[in-house]
């Protein structure tokens, strides 16, 4: 179950879930956070659900407390998509430390890649 904002990255994420032999189920977003809606998640989770993939979007964390509670109750894994969440925090804890697994991105357009690129550019300019 993936938080659904249908960017190209998300479509790729859907294909990757299918490549694992699983069936991706998109869950609508919460309009306050623009991340996975715990309320919507509750309405689509079934006994066949294996994992929940909350996407922390643009450095904004998904509402992990209710998501983790639902995951625990249904005995499913939580895989945090932290591609855009380097350094982001929720209730005083870093994103990536909540789920069973977390994936970060080092791609140049993502948060961490941008920091590295900015540092490299400023060194080149100051040289
Ligand atoms: C939210 C999100 N998840 C996953 C990815 C994939 O990251 P990568 O290109 O490093 O595999 C991206 C970026 O493309 C992303 O924005």
XYZ file of C-alpha atoms and ligand atoms in Angstrom:
143
model
C 0.000 0.000 0.000
C 1.634 3.153 -1.196
C 0.798 6.794 -0.492
C -0.445 8.021 -3.829
C 0.781 11.159 -5.468
C 1.203 10.016 -9.028
C 4.535 11.477 -10.024
C 6.848 9.562 -12.372
C 8.773 8.278 -9.320
C 5.573 6.828 -7.888
C 4.738 5.067 -11.155
C 8.221 3.568 -11.061
C 7.618 2.537 -7.445
C 4.420 0.781 -8.496
C 6.299 -1.179 -11.175
C 8.966 -2.120 -8.621
C 6.316 -3.515 -6.259
C 4.868 -5.534 -9.168
C 8.343 -6.835 -10.035
C 8.429 -8.371 -6.527
C 5.289 -10.333 -7.432
C 3.108 -8.194 -5.188
C -0.012 -6.219 -6.091
C 0.345 -2.515 -5.334
C -2.715 -0.854 -3.853
C -2.720 2.937 -4.000
C -4.038 4.790 -0.985
C -5.219 8.363 -1.265
C -3.382 11.158 0.494
C -4.349 13.300 3.447
C -5.001 16.816 2.167
C -3.273 18.434 5.171
C 0.037 16.570 4.789
C -0.110 15.408 1.131
C 1.146 12.042 2.380
C -0.524 8.660 2.937
C -3.876 9.079 4.667
C -4.123 6.791 7.735
C -7.906 7.076 7.490
C -7.923 5.849 3.863
C -5.359 3.179 4.713
C -7.713 1.734 7.288
C -10.452 1.357 4.648
C -8.352 -0.662 2.158
C -6.091 -2.842 4.326
C -6.952 -6.565 4.197
C -5.574 -9.878 5.457
C -3.637 -10.095 2.149
C -1.712 -6.865 2.824
C 1.993 -7.503 3.368
C 3.485 -4.026 3.705
C 2.687 -0.329 3.868
C 4.963 2.150 2.071
C 4.443 5.676 3.405
C 6.191 8.278 1.240
C 7.604 11.283 3.110
C 7.119 13.896 0.430
C 9.180 17.093 -0.080
C 10.687 16.674 3.387
C 7.235 16.438 4.936
C 6.770 13.290 7.049
C 3.769 11.010 6.757
C 1.689 10.814 9.936
C 3.563 7.781 11.277
C 1.846 7.255 14.631
C -1.534 6.099 13.248
C 0.159 4.333 10.314
C 2.345 2.296 12.702
C -0.637 1.511 14.883
C -2.564 0.151 11.879
C 0.499 -1.832 10.744
C 0.949 -3.401 14.189
C -2.717 -4.314 14.434
C -2.639 -6.012 11.010
C 0.858 -7.514 11.418
C 2.248 -5.900 8.263
C 5.663 -4.415 7.543
C 6.258 -0.678 7.159
C 8.762 0.421 4.522
C 9.483 4.146 4.704
C 10.212 5.911 1.424
C 12.701 8.521 2.653
C 13.973 9.574 -0.797
C 12.862 13.119 -0.001
C 13.179 13.025 3.770
C 16.866 13.317 4.678
C 16.965 15.101 8.019
C 13.177 15.364 8.336
C 11.756 14.632 11.776
C 8.469 13.434 13.270
C 7.798 13.635 17.010
C 11.509 14.305 17.627
C 12.768 11.285 15.677
C 14.432 11.132 12.268
C 12.478 9.740 9.354
C 13.750 6.288 8.474
C 13.785 5.232 12.135
C 10.093 4.335 12.350
C 9.492 1.471 9.944
C 10.949 -2.014 9.540
C 12.952 -0.732 6.591
C 13.710 2.630 5.001
C 14.995 3.643 1.573
C 16.884 6.897 0.939
C 17.873 8.442 -2.395
C 21.222 9.939 -3.323
C 19.977 11.127 -6.708
C 21.204 14.702 -7.437
C 17.712 16.221 -7.538
C 16.823 14.848 -4.097
C 17.521 16.599 -0.785
C 20.884 15.001 -0.018
C 22.093 15.167 -3.632
C 21.200 18.882 -3.683
C 23.333 19.551 -0.599
C 26.307 17.775 -2.162
C 25.787 19.571 -5.500
C 25.517 22.970 -3.782
C 28.713 22.292 -1.829
C 30.571 21.207 -4.981
C 29.298 24.208 -6.940
C 30.242 26.677 -4.210
C 33.749 25.148 -4.020
C 34.115 25.449 -7.801
C 32.897 29.062 -7.788
C 35.080 30.087 -4.832
C 38.199 28.481 -6.344
C 9.529 9.859 -3.175
C 10.552 9.149 -4.005
N 10.751 7.821 -3.829
C 11.680 7.154 -4.533
C 12.463 7.778 -5.480
C 13.483 6.985 -6.221
O 14.780 7.351 -5.833
P 16.018 6.842 -6.717
O 15.911 7.530 -8.045
O 17.258 7.249 -5.971
O 15.876 5.341 -6.832
C 12.287 9.136 -5.705
C 13.070 9.855 -6.717
O 13.117 9.627 -7.867
C 11.307 9.845 -4.957
O 11.089 11.145 -5.140
